[in-house]
Amino acid sequence: MNPAGWQGALPVLLVGLAGLSLAAMGPLLPHLRRVALCLGLAALLGALAAVAVLWPGAPETLLGGGGLRPDGYALFVQAAVLLCAVFALLFGWHAGEDWAPGSTGLVLLATSGVCLLALAVDLVAILTGLVAAMLPLLGLSAASPGLHGREAALKSLLATTLGAGLLGLGVALVASQTGTTLLSALPGELEHLGWLGDRPLLVAGLALCLAGLCVFMAAVPFHMLFPDAVEGAPTPAAMLLTGGLLVAGLAATGRVVLCGFGDAVLSGPGYLAWTEVLHGLGVVTILAANALALVQRRLKRLLACLASGQVGLALVTLAAAGVLQSRSPEELDRALGGLLAFLAVHSLTWVCLFVAVGSAVTEAGSDPKLGHLDGLAQRSPWLAAAVGLSLLCMSGLPLTAGFFARMYLLETMVAAGWTASAVAVALSVGLVLVMSLGLVGAMVLRPPREGVTVRSSLAVSLVAGLASLVILGLGLLPGGLMDLAVRAAGSMLGR
Amino acid sequence: MTTPQALLLSLPCVPVAGALVAGLLPARRGRAIRAVGWTASLAALAVWVWLRAVVEAGPGPWVSLQAPWVPAFGISVHLALDGTGVLMSGLVAAVAVAAAVATLPFEPGLSRVHVVSLLLAEAGMLGLVAAWDLILFVTFWEVTLIPFYFLMGRGPRAGAAAATRFVVTSVTSSVLMWVGLLWAVRLAGGTPTFDLIELSARLAIQPEVPGSLVLLLSVACLVRMAALPLHTWLTVAVADVPTAAAMLLAGGVLPLGGFGLVHVVGRLCGPDLGGVGDWFMWLGLATATGGGLAALVQRDLKRLLAFVCLAQVGLASAGLAMPSEAARAGGLHLLVAAGLGGAALFLFAGVVCQARGSQRLVDLAGLWASHPFFAGMAFAAVASAAAVPGTAGFVGAAQVLQGTGGGWLGVAMLALALLCPGVAVVWAYRRVVGGSYQGDVWSAERWPRKRQAVVLAVLALAILATGLFPALVSPGTGQGSTAVASADTRGQAGEGTP
């Protein structure tokens, strides 16, 4: 590690060390649950403060043998993920005795893994970050009571194994053909090799890398295990899966394709450019995931499907950004900035939604279903307002943060000349809006359902209230977030 | 900030403030909530009257207010009203007052959500008319859906289904408009801007506007206008929703669809709508004819009126798409006539059907014998829908007829489009007011209330006044000249481009 630049890893170190200590001590001191939560929150807030101090980052500094770079891009993603983790721990406070000993430590460990992923500029570091983030989440699911949790842990393990296997194989093939796994060195090597049609192993390696990342991102056709993993996971783990891992994973995918693949990979007669592959994958993911969401009756599964749909949207935007890469640096900055803003808003939205779902408790103890939201406005008006706002934000309704985030993504697609895809995506977004409005209507217009109680607490109100305020605030004044996001994007692209 | 600018800003803000007050009142204070509802609507109308009095007519916007919103992306809060905008905002404010005053005190099972939604819907529509930044326009266009969903969802029969259908079609179309706007910004080139004036000027020097862009931009307006084959939401919606919602739909949403066509598509793509104006004219004529023919076979009063409104708005859209200035002015006139007439007809139908407990025409008869004043006032709206001389509908239809293109087929379709709804609505009116009155099958409560009769009378007077003095609804200078100028410039640019 470069001794002059070690501060860049401060957030990861702080959260990771605190997580290790709390995970080790948690089972020994079960009665100190609240103390552990306080310590965990302090570590996260400290890491957030470190991110703020380090902003706008040091793009020229490389850590961990050149595999980690604490640039503005990494710091932006880390801030979003750390906020998500703060909300997850606050919800852990609300969960009371259901919060297993050691869970705080696992949340912190998963967060440090996700933060590591944000820093990674090397394929091996990305693989390490993904696995380091997934394993504690898997532990959280396994530690939760009931069969659902263990089933979720098993499916998460399967997904991790599959994703890590594909990505690992891809990295090995790329390394064997180019002699490097550093994203910054990869374009030069690829350019040096010329047309890749003669090097099927390299092409296969790059394709396997994309496939491995897509498994972690729950993109179609690798989405099958994701709804089960989210449904069985305890609420804080579900928050980190959707609002943390997906966000950092998509950011890492952005680094891989824009910094590593460049604009010369997989092109040529008989081969597809990576932009085309990602474009197709994204459109199929959006359409399939949103169509699957239409037929879901259980809330957590519905949210998981919608999250997959959002991933598709981000993938199409990444592909469009790849097209813009060779045209105009300003447009690329703007496109990537828009994507970062979208990911930050996405993280906040999922936090708010999972808080609401986690607060709705059925007397039978089963997972909440769609009908359980009926009449929520009468039982808990503020929670209903927060859920409604989050749902509408997710669908990109104006006056919420989602509107501008979605607008930037569509703008990127139009700028890339993919108007037909933009129309398909917009229609799919419209479908989500209709679905969201149906849920909001049920919360406001229908009478409350028997057998369902809403466990509200100060922590839940705090999380829902804060998230709602930010969603509304960013909807009215999005300029600040966009400025930060564009600067972060420029930092990643070396500007 | 000058007085007209302050009034312009107040126009959408007053109903929002009313909605906030109503929303914060305890749900049990029904009387106070209703009072806030109609007071805020009246206040918005008063603001409009004041604005109309102080603002000076001229080319371009009569009053304008602009402040940066997201400067880096060329997005600003640009509110303005030109002649057409002043006209449409007045229509919306008037219809909202009619809906609030005539229905709020008498709506059964009324809740706080209903009043708040009514006021927010009014605010959204007023904001839509005043928006001259496209992002602001889309914001109001989409946000208006939410209050309408709640207004319609509380309907007596299948309100939720109607609301869902309305939302599905509206959302589908508005996301397409969203993509279209982004495309237009891209096509315009230069520093990104969403300002309507700036964008129109940039697009005017483009050699041509792609037809698919025009389609993306206009499909949302066509859905709101319920043009064929996107009309299916209207008949379900107005038949199954509370009276206030039906009045706002017929008197606000339908005309504003046409306004969107003029305000956004007309400005961005020129008066010939990017060269596909003829297609829109035929679509409008087909909608008018189809609506009129469908009205003839209805047996439900509200559905029949929905098709009559559809026919009138279809005719208006045909006029707006025609190249002649007279036809476009007629189209605008017809939009106002459709708004005022639709609100009056649905107020009449709402009161009558609620008193009878049925919407079927066979159940309704004898109103002339029992309630001559109320039935008489409704005749003005019926006459306007049938384009009887001296009413608003006649003036608009005559102007459209004057500018009709498309040869004998166009004239024949126009005649059919005028004749069918006219026959249908007059037949239905005769059915409802004629015959003998059987008091035992009607509500024992006093109906219509005085306030409802007065509102209907005021609407009838407005319909007659706009028919007898067409200058009252003349949009003035600005709209037509701007559009023609943009078309001329495009032509020159096209000639100069190799």
PDB file of C-alpha atoms in Angstrom, chain B residues 326-438:
ATOM      1  CA  ALA B 326     -59.563  30.145 -39.473  1.00  0.00           C
ATOM      2  CA  ALA B 327     -59.822  26.417 -38.845  1.00  0.00           C
ATOM      3  CA  ARG B 328     -57.268  26.586 -36.058  1.00  0.00           C
ATOM      4  CA  ALA B 329     -59.138  29.446 -34.418  1.00  0.00           C
ATOM      5  CA  GLY B 330     -62.309  27.376 -34.793  1.00  0.00           C
ATOM      6  CA  GLY B 331     -60.583  24.428 -33.168  1.00  0.00           C
ATOM      7  CA  LEU B 332     -59.667  26.532 -30.154  1.00  0.00           C
ATOM      8  CA  HIS B 333     -63.190  27.897 -29.988  1.00  0.00           C
ATOM      9  CA  LEU B 334     -64.550  24.367 -30.076  1.00  0.00           C
ATOM     10  CA  LEU B 335     -62.245  23.346 -27.216  1.00  0.00           C
ATOM     11  CA  VAL B 336     -63.733  26.089 -25.069  1.00  0.00           C
ATOM     12  CA  ALA B 337     -67.230  25.155 -26.181  1.00  0.00           C
ATOM     13  CA  ALA B 338     -66.539  21.497 -25.388  1.00  0.00           C
ATOM     14  CA  GLY B 339     -65.152  22.412 -21.965  1.00  0.00           C
ATOM     15  CA  LEU B 340     -68.038  24.635 -20.920  1.00  0.00           C
ATOM     16  CA  GLY B 341     -70.657  22.395 -22.529  1.00  0.00           C
ATOM     17  CA  GLY B 342     -69.161  19.197 -21.123  1.00  0.00           C
ATOM     18  CA  ALA B 343     -69.070  20.593 -17.602  1.00  0.00           C
ATOM     19  CA  ALA B 344     -72.688  21.779 -17.893  1.00  0.00           C
ATOM     20  CA  LEU B 345     -73.929  18.509 -19.381  1.00  0.00           C
ATOM     21  CA  PHE B 346     -72.231  16.372 -16.753  1.00  0.00           C
ATOM     22  CA  LEU B 347     -73.487  18.598 -13.944  1.00  0.00           C
ATOM     23  CA  PHE B 348     -76.998  18.207 -15.314  1.00  0.00           C
ATOM     24  CA  ALA B 349     -76.604  14.467 -15.797  1.00  0.00           C
ATOM     25  CA  GLY B 350     -74.984  13.994 -12.391  1.00  0.00           C
ATOM     26  CA  VAL B 351     -77.792  15.752 -10.557  1.00  0.00           C
ATOM     27  CA  VAL B 352     -80.549  14.037 -12.518  1.00  0.00           C
ATOM     28  CA  CYS B 353     -79.049  10.546 -12.281  1.00  0.00           C
ATOM     29  CA  GLN B 354     -78.380  10.914  -8.561  1.00  0.00           C
ATOM     30  CA  ALA B 355     -81.971  12.016  -7.978  1.00  0.00           C
ATOM     31  CA  ARG B 356     -83.348   9.125 -10.013  1.00  0.00           C
ATOM     32  CA  GLY B 357     -80.820   6.522  -8.897  1.00  0.00           C
ATOM     33  CA  SER B 358     -80.285   5.392 -12.468  1.00  0.00           C
ATOM     34  CA  GLN B 359     -78.369   6.459 -15.547  1.00  0.00           C
ATOM     35  CA  ARG B 360     -80.527   4.573 -18.047  1.00  0.00           C
ATOM     36  CA  LEU B 361     -82.361   6.821 -20.472  1.00  0.00           C
ATOM     37  CA  VAL B 362     -85.542   4.744 -20.193  1.00  0.00           C
ATOM     38  CA  ASP B 363     -85.733   5.598 -16.505  1.00  0.00           C
ATOM     39  CA  LEU B 364     -85.431   9.348 -17.005  1.00  0.00           C
ATOM     40  CA  ALA B 365     -88.427  11.461 -18.104  1.00  0.00           C
ATOM     41  CA  GLY B 366     -90.635  14.437 -17.291  1.00  0.00           C
ATOM     42  CA  LEU B 367     -88.088  16.997 -16.144  1.00  0.00           C
ATOM     43  CA  TRP B 368     -89.722  19.832 -18.062  1.00  0.00           C
ATOM     44  CA  ALA B 369     -92.899  19.344 -16.059  1.00  0.00           C
ATOM     45  CA  SER B 370     -91.144  19.140 -12.678  1.00  0.00           C
ATOM     46  CA  HIS B 371     -87.991  21.262 -12.995  1.00  0.00           C
ATOM     47  CA  PRO B 372     -88.429  23.625 -15.965  1.00  0.00           C
ATOM     48  CA  PHE B 373     -85.680  26.084 -14.990  1.00  0.00           C
ATOM     49  CA  PHE B 374     -83.025  23.404 -14.508  1.00  0.00           C
ATOM     50  CA  ALA B 375     -84.027  21.616 -17.725  1.00  0.00           C
ATOM     51  CA  GLY B 376     -84.106  24.912 -19.610  1.00  0.00           C
ATOM     52  CA  MET B 377     -80.612  25.878 -18.530  1.00  0.00           C
ATOM     53  CA  ALA B 378     -79.273  22.531 -19.688  1.00  0.00           C
ATOM     54  CA  PHE B 379     -80.657  23.254 -23.148  1.00  0.00           C
ATOM     55  CA  ALA B 380     -77.905  25.803 -23.790  1.00  0.00           C
ATOM     56  CA  ALA B 381     -75.273  23.067 -23.449  1.00  0.00           C
ATOM     57  CA  VAL B 382     -77.327  20.691 -25.591  1.00  0.00           C
ATOM     58  CA  ALA B 383     -77.711  23.366 -28.263  1.00  0.00           C
ATOM     59  CA  SER B 384     -73.969  24.057 -28.216  1.00  0.00           C
ATOM     60  CA  ALA B 385     -73.188  20.354 -28.648  1.00  0.00           C
ATOM     61  CA  ALA B 386     -75.602  20.308 -31.598  1.00  0.00           C
ATOM     62  CA  ALA B 387     -73.915  23.439 -33.043  1.00  0.00           C
ATOM     63  CA  VAL B 388     -77.101  25.492 -32.964  1.00  0.00           C
ATOM     64  CA  PRO B 389     -76.456  29.093 -34.101  1.00  0.00           C
ATOM     65  CA  GLY B 390     -75.924  31.529 -31.260  1.00  0.00           C
ATOM     66  CA  THR B 391     -73.995  29.047 -29.139  1.00  0.00           C
ATOM     67  CA  ALA B 392     -70.258  28.519 -28.678  1.00  0.00           C
ATOM     68  CA  GLY B 393     -70.362  25.209 -30.546  1.00  0.00           C
ATOM     69  CA  PHE B 394     -71.787  26.834 -33.662  1.00  0.00           C
ATOM     70  CA  VAL B 395     -69.060  29.475 -33.950  1.00  0.00           C
ATOM     71  CA  GLY B 396     -66.272  26.906 -33.641  1.00  0.00           C
ATOM     72  CA  ALA B 397     -67.884  24.436 -36.035  1.00  0.00           C
ATOM     73  CA  ALA B 398     -68.505  27.157 -38.617  1.00  0.00           C
ATOM     74  CA  GLN B 399     -64.877  28.273 -38.516  1.00  0.00           C
ATOM     75  CA  VAL B 400     -63.623  24.701 -38.852  1.00  0.00           C
ATOM     76  CA  LEU B 401     -66.008  24.118 -41.750  1.00  0.00           C
ATOM     77  CA  GLN B 402     -64.683  27.264 -43.394  1.00  0.00           C
ATOM     78  CA  GLY B 403     -61.134  25.992 -43.328  1.00  0.00           C
ATOM     79  CA  THR B 404     -61.770  22.325 -44.088  1.00  0.00           C
ATOM     80  CA  GLY B 405     -59.424  20.635 -46.521  1.00  0.00           C
ATOM     81  CA  GLY B 406     -59.647  17.121 -47.826  1.00  0.00           C
ATOM     82  CA  GLY B 407     -62.231  17.789 -50.556  1.00  0.00           C
ATOM     83  CA  TRP B 408     -65.766  16.436 -50.533  1.00  0.00           C
ATOM     84  CA  LEU B 409     -64.863  13.543 -48.229  1.00  0.00           C
ATOM     85  CA  GLY B 410     -63.621  15.919 -45.543  1.00  0.00           C
ATOM     86  CA  VAL B 411     -66.738  18.067 -45.790  1.00  0.00           C
ATOM     87  CA  ALA B 412     -68.964  14.987 -45.729  1.00  0.00           C
ATOM     88  CA  MET B 413     -67.253  13.604 -42.660  1.00  0.00           C
ATOM     89  CA  LEU B 414     -67.442  16.975 -40.980  1.00  0.00           C
ATOM     90  CA  ALA B 415     -71.154  17.173 -41.700  1.00  0.00           C
ATOM     91  CA  LEU B 416     -71.640  13.674 -40.304  1.00  0.00           C
ATOM     92  CA  ALA B 417     -69.547  14.587 -37.280  1.00  0.00           C
ATOM     93  CA  LEU B 418     -71.784  17.558 -36.616  1.00  0.00           C
ATOM     94  CA  LEU B 419     -75.051  15.820 -37.349  1.00  0.00           C
ATOM     95  CA  CYS B 420     -74.697  12.576 -35.374  1.00  0.00           C
ATOM     96  CA  PRO B 421     -73.833  13.941 -31.930  1.00  0.00           C
ATOM     97  CA  GLY B 422     -76.349  16.724 -32.450  1.00  0.00           C
ATOM     98  CA  VAL B 423     -79.118  14.257 -33.154  1.00  0.00           C
ATOM     99  CA  ALA B 424     -78.052  12.011 -30.285  1.00  0.00           C
ATOM    100  CA  VAL B 425     -77.882  14.736 -27.675  1.00  0.00           C
ATOM    101  CA  VAL B 426     -81.122  16.399 -28.741  1.00  0.00           C
ATOM    102  CA  TRP B 427     -82.880  13.026 -28.758  1.00  0.00           C
ATOM    103  CA  ALA B 428     -81.549  12.226 -25.283  1.00  0.00           C
ATOM    104  CA  TYR B 429     -82.537  15.652 -24.019  1.00  0.00           C
ATOM    105  CA  ARG B 430     -86.027  15.255 -25.394  1.00  0.00           C
ATOM    106  CA  ARG B 431     -86.236  11.843 -23.755  1.00  0.00           C
ATOM    107  CA  VAL B 432     -85.159  13.208 -20.367  1.00  0.00           C
ATOM    108  CA  VAL B 433     -87.209  16.392 -20.240  1.00  0.00           C
ATOM    109  CA  GLY B 434     -90.276  15.216 -22.141  1.00  0.00           C
ATOM    110  CA  GLY B 435     -92.933  12.765 -21.046  1.00  0.00           C
ATOM    111  CA  SER B 436     -94.717  12.581 -17.745  1.00  0.00           C
ATOM    112  CA  TYR B 437     -93.055  13.013 -14.385  1.00  0.00           C
ATOM    113  CA  GLN B 438     -93.547  10.170 -11.915  1.00  0.00           C
TER     114      GLN B 438
END
